[in-house]
C-alpha positions as a LaTeX table, in Angstrom:
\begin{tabular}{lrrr}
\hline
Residue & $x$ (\AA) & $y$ (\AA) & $z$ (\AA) \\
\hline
Unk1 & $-94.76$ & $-153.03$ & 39.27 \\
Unk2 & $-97.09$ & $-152.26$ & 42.72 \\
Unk3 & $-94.41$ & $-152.20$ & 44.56 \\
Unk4 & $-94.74$ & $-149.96$ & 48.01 \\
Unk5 & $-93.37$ & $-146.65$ & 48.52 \\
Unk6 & $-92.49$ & $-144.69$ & 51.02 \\
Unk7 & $-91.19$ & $-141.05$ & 51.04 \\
Unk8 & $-90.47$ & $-140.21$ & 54.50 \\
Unk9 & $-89.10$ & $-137.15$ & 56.98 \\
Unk10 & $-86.59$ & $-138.42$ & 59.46 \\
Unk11 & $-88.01$ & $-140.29$ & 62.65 \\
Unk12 & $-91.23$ & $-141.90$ & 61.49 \\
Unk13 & $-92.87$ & $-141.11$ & 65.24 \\
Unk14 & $-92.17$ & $-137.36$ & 64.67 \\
Unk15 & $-92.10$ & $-136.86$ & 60.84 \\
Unk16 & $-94.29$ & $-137.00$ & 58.09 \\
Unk17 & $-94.41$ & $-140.02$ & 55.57 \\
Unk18 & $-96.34$ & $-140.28$ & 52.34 \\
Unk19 & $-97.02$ & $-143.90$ & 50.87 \\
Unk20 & $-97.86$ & $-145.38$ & 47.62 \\
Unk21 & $-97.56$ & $-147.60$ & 45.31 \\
Unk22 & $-95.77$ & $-147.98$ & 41.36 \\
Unk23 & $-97.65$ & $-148.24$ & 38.18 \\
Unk24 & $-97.04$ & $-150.87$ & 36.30 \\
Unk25 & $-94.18$ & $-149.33$ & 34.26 \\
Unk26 & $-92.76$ & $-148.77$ & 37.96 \\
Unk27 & $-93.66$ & $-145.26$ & 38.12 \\
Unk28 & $-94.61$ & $-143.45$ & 41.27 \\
Unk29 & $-95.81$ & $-139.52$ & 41.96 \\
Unk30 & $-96.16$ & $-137.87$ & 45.23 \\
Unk31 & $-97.49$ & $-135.01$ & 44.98 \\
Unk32 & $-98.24$ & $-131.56$ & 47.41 \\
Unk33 & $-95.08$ & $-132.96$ & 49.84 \\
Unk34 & $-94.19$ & $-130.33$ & 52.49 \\
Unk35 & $-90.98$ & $-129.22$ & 52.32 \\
Unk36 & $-88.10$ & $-130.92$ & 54.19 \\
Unk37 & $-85.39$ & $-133.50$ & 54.41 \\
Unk38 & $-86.77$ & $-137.30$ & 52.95 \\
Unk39 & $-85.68$ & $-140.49$ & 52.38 \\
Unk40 & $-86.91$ & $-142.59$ & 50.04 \\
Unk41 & $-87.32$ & $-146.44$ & 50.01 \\
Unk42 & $-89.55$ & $-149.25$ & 48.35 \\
Unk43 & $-90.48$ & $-152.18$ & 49.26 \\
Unk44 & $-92.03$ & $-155.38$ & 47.19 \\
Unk45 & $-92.50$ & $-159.24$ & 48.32 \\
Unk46 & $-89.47$ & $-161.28$ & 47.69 \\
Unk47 & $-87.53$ & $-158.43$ & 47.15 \\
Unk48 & $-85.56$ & $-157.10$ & 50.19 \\
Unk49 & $-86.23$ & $-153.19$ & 50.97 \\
Unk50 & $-84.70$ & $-150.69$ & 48.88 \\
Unk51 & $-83.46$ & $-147.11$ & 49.79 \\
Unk52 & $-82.89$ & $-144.03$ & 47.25 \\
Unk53 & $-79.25$ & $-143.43$ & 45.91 \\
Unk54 & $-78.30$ & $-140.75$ & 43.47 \\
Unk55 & $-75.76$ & $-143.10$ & 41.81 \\
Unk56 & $-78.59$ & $-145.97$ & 41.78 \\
Unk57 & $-76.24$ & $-148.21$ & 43.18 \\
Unk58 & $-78.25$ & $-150.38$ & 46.49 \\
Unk59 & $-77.28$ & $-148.63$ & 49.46 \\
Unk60 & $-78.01$ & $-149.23$ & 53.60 \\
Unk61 & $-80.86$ & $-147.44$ & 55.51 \\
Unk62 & $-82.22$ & $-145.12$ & 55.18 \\
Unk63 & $-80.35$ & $-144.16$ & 51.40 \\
Unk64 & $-79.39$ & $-140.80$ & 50.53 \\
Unk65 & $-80.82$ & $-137.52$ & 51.90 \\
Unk66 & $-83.61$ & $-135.58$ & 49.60 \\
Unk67 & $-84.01$ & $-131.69$ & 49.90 \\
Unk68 & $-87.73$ & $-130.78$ & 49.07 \\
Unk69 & $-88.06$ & $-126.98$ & 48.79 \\
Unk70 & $-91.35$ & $-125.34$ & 48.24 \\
Unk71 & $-93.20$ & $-125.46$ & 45.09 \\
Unk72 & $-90.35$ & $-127.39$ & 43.73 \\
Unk73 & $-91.03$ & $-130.92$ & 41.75 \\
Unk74 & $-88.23$ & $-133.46$ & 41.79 \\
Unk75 & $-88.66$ & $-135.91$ & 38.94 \\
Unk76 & $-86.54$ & $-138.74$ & 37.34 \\
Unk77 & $-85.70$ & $-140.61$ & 41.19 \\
Unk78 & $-84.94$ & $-143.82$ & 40.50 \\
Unk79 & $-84.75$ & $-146.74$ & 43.24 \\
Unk80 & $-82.32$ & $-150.41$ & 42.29 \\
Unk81 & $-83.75$ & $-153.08$ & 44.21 \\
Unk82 & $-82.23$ & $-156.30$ & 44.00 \\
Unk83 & $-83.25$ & $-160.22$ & 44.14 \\
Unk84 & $-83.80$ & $-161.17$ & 47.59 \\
Unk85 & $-82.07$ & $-164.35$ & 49.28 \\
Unk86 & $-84.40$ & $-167.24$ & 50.34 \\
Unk87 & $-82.79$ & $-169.55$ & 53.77 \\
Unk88 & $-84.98$ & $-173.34$ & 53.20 \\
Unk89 & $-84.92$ & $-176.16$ & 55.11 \\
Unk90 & $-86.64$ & $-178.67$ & 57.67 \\
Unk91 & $-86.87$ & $-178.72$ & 61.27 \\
Unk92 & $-87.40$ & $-182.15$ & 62.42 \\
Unk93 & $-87.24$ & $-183.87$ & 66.47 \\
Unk94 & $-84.79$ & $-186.18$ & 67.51 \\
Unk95 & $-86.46$ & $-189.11$ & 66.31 \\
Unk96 & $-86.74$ & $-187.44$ & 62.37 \\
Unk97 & $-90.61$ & $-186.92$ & 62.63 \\
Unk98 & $-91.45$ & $-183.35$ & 61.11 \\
Unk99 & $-91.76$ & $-180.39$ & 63.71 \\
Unk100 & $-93.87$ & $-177.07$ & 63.35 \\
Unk101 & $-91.85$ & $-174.51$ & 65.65 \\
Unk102 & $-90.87$ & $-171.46$ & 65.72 \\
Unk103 & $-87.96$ & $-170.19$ & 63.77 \\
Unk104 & $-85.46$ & $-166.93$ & 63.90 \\
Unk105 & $-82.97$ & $-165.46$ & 62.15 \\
Unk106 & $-80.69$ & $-162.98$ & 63.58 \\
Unk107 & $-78.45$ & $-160.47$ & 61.05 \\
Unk108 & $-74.92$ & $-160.00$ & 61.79 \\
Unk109 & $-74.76$ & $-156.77$ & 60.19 \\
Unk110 & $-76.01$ & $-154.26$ & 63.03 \\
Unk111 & $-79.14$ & $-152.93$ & 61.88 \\
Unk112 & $-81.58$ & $-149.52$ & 62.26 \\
Unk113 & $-83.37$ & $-149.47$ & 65.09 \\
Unk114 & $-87.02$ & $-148.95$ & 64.41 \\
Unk115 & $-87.76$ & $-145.80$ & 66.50 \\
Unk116 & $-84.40$ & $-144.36$ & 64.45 \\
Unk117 & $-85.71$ & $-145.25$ & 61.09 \\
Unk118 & $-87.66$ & $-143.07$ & 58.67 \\
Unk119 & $-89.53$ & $-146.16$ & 57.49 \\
Unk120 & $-91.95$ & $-148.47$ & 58.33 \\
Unk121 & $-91.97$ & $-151.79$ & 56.52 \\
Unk122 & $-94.18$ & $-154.53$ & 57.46 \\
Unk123 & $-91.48$ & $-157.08$ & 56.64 \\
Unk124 & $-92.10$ & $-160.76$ & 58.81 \\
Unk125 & $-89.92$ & $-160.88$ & 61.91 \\
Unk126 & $-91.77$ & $-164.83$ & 62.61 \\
Unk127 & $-90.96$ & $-167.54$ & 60.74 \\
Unk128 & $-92.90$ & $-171.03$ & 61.37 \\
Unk129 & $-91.80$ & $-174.34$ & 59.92 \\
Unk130 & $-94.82$ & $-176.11$ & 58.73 \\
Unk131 & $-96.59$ & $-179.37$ & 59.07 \\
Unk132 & $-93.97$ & $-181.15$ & 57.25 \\
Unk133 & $-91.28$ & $-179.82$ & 59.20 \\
Unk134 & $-90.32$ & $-177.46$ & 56.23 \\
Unk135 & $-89.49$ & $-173.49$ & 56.09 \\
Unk136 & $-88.72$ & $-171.05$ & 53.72 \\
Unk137 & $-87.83$ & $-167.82$ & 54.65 \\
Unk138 & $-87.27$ & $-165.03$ & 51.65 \\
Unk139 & $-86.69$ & $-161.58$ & 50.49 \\
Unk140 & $-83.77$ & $-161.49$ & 52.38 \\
Unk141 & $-80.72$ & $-158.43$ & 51.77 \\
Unk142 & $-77.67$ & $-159.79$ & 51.43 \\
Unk143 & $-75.85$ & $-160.66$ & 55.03 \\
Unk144 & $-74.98$ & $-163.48$ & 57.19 \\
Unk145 & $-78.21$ & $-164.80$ & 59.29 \\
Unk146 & $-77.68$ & $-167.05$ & 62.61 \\
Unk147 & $-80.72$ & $-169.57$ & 62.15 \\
Unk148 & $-82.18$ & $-170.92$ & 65.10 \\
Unk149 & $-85.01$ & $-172.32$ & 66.64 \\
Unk150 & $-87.10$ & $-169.67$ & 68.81 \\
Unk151 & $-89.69$ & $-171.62$ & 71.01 \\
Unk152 & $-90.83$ & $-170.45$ & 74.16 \\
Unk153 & $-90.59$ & $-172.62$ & 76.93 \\
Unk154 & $-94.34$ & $-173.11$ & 77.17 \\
Unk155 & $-94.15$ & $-174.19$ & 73.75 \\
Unk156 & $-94.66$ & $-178.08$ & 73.16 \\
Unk157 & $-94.23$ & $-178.76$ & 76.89 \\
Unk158 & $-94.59$ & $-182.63$ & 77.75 \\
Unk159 & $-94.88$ & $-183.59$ & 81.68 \\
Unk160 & $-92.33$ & $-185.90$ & 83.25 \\
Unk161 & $-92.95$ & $-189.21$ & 85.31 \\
Unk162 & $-91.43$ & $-186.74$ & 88.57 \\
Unk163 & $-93.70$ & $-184.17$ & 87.93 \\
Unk164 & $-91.32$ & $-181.96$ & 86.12 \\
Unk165 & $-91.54$ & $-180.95$ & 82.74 \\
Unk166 & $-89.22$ & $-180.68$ & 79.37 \\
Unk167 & $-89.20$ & $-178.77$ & 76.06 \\
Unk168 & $-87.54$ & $-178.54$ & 72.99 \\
Unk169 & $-84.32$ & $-177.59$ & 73.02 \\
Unk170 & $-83.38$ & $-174.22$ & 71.31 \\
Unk171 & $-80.69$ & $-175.17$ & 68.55 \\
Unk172 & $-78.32$ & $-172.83$ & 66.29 \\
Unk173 & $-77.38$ & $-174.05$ & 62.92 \\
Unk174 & $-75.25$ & $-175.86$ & 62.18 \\
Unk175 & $-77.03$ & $-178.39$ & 65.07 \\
Unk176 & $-75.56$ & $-177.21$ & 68.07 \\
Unk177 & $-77.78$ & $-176.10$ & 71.50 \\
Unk178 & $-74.19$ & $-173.79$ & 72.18 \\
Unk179 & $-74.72$ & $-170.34$ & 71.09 \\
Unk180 & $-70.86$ & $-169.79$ & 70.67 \\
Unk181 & $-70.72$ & $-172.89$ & 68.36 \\
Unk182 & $-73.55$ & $-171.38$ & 65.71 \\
Unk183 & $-72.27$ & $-170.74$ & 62.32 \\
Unk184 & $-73.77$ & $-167.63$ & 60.13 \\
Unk185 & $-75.64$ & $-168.58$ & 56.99 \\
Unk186 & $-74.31$ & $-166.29$ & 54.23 \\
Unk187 & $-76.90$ & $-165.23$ & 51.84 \\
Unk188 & $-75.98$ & $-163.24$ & 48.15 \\
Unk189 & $-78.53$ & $-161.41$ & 46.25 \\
Unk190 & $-80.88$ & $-163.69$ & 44.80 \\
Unk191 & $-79.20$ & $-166.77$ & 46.16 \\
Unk192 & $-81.47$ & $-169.69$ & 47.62 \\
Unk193 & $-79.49$ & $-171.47$ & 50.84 \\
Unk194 & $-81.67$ & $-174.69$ & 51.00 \\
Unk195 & $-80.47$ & $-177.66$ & 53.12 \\
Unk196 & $-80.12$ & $-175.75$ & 56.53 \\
Unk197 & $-81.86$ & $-178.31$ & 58.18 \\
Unk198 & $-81.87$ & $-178.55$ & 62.25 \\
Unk199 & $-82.86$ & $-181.64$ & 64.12 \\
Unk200 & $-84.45$ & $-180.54$ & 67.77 \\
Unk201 & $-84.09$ & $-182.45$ & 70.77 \\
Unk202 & $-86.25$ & $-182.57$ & 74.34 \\
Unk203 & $-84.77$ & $-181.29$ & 77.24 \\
Unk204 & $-85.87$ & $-180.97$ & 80.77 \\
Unk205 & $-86.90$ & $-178.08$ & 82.46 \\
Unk206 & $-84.75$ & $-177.54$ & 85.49 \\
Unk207 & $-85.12$ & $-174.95$ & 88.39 \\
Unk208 & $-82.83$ & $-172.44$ & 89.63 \\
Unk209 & $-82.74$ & $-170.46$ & 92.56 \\
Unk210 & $-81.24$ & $-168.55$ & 95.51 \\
Unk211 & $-80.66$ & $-165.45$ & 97.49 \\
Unk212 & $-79.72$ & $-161.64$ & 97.36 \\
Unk213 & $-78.29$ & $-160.25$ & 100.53 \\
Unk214 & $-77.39$ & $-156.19$ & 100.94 \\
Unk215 & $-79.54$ & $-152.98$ & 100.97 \\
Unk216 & $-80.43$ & $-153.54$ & 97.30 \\
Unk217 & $-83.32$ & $-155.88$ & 98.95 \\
Unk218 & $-84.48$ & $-153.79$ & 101.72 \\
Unk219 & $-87.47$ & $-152.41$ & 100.03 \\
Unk220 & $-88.39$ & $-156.17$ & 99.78 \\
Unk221 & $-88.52$ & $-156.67$ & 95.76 \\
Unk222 & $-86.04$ & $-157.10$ & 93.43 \\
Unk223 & $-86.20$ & $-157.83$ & 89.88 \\
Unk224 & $-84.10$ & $-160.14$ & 87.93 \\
Unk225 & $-83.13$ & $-161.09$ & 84.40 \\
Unk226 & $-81.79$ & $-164.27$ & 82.73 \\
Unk227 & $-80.41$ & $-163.98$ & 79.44 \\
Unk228 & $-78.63$ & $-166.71$ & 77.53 \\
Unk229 & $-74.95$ & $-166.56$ & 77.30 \\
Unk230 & $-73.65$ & $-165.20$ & 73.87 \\
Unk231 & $-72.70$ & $-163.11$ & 71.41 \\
Unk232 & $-75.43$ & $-159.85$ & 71.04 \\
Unk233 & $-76.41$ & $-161.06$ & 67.71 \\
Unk234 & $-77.68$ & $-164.32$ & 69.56 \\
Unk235 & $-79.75$ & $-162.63$ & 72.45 \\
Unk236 & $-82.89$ & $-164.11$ & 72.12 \\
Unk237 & $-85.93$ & $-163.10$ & 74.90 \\
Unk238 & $-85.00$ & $-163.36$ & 78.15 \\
Unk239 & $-86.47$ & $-164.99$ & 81.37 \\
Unk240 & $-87.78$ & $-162.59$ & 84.17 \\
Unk241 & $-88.81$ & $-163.03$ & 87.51 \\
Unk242 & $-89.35$ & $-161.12$ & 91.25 \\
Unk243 & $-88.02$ & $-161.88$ & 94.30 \\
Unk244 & $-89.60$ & $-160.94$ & 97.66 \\
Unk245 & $-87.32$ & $-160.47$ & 100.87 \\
Unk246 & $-84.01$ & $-161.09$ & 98.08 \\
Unk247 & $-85.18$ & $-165.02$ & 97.86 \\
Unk248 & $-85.84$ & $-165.22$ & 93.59 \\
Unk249 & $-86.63$ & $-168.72$ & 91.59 \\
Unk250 & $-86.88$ & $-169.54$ & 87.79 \\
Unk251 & $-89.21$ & $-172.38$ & 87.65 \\
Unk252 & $-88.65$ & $-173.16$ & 84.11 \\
Unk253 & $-85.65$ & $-172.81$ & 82.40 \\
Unk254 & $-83.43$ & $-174.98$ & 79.71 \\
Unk255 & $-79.98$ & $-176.58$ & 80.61 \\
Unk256 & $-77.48$ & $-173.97$ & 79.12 \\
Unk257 & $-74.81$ & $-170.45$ & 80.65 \\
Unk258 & $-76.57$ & $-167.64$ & 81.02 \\
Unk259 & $-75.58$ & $-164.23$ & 82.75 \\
\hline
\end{tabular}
């Protein structure tokens, strides 16, 4: 019952999409569609979202195709969601005292890129641990999640007696700062994974720098990327800079491989 739904033309930045919302017997109606090809999909808190099959079995984005001719009425669609999957735990420092970061969970299945999907789901892509150090995370599909810490560098920065500075230390379940070490966190329909607990360490903030020599620098300006060494899956936001005249400097970045 209320659940949201979406009946939708293929690329939702160049199609049309019509949203609404079930009865309480689950019904839904749209009604005066223009003809085309849709997809169909519903979405409902705790419930992961759920696309259109002709068999009613779940199925992956976007679900099967629906051919809408003119003045014809469809009727009888039926959409299986299932139970979502809840992740719980507590994020504490090194010490054991409770810790209110950020936290981020990255899908090993490869997933629909937004601009390529039909839909548009306001589904929570930021996840905060609370006061007590706790998190629960649900209405999750069925999939292995990497679980990690995602705080910025800025975030909870504490000086150091030389002037420098350190952060928390991003960490990967099973508590490891190694992206290649992090285990997936396999989640059924339904199924609550609690324990998944991480304990976060400081680090210091350390400096790198250097030079690029050859024509690519004769404009005076280059710009340059460091991303954290790992699988895809793991890519989390990367650090940017500019050099002038090919010298370049991170000011701030956490001990770890990057490319």
């Amino acid at each position: 019952r209320f659940a949201k739904v979406q009946l939708s033309s293929r690329l939702r930045n160049a199609g049309i999409r019509h949203d609404g919302l079930t009865a309480e017997d689950g019904h839904f109606t749209f009604d005066a569609v223009t003809p085309g090809i849709y997809y169909l999909a519903a979405l409902k808190p705790t419930y992961p979202p759920a696309f259109y099959s002709p068999d009613d079995k779940p199925v992956a984005q976007p679900g099967a195709a629906i051919p809408i001719a003119a003045n014809q009425t469809i009727q009888n669609l039926t959409i299986r969601v299932r139970k979502g999957g809840v992740i719980a735990g507590k994020i504490t420092d090194q010490d054991g005292e409770p810790l209110s970061v950020p936290i981020a969970l990255r899908r090993l299945s490869p997933q629909v890129p937004m601009t390529e999907s039909p839909f548009y789901f306001d589904v929570p892509g930021y996840y905060r641990s609370d006061a007590r150090g706790e998190y629960r995370i649900y209405g999750l599909a069925p999939d292995d999640y990497y679980v990690m810490t995602d705080n910025t560098v800025s975030d909870a920065a504490m000086a150091l007696p030389n002037g420098r500075r350190r952060t928390y230390a991003r960490t990967f379940f099973p508590q490891t700062e190694d992206p290649m070490q992090a285990v997936p966190v396999t989640v059924t329909s339904g199924q609550e994974r609690a324990g998944i607990n991480l304990k976060i360490r400081t680090v210091p903030l350390l400096k790198l720098s250097g030079t690029i020599a050859g024509p690519a620098v004769s404009d005076g300006y280059v710009s340059l990327r460091l991303i954290p060494e790992g699988p895809a899956a793991l890519w989390l936001q990367s650090e940017t800079t500019g050099g002038s005249g090919g010298h370049f400097e991170f000011g701030e970045v956490r001990p770890g491989r990057y490319w």
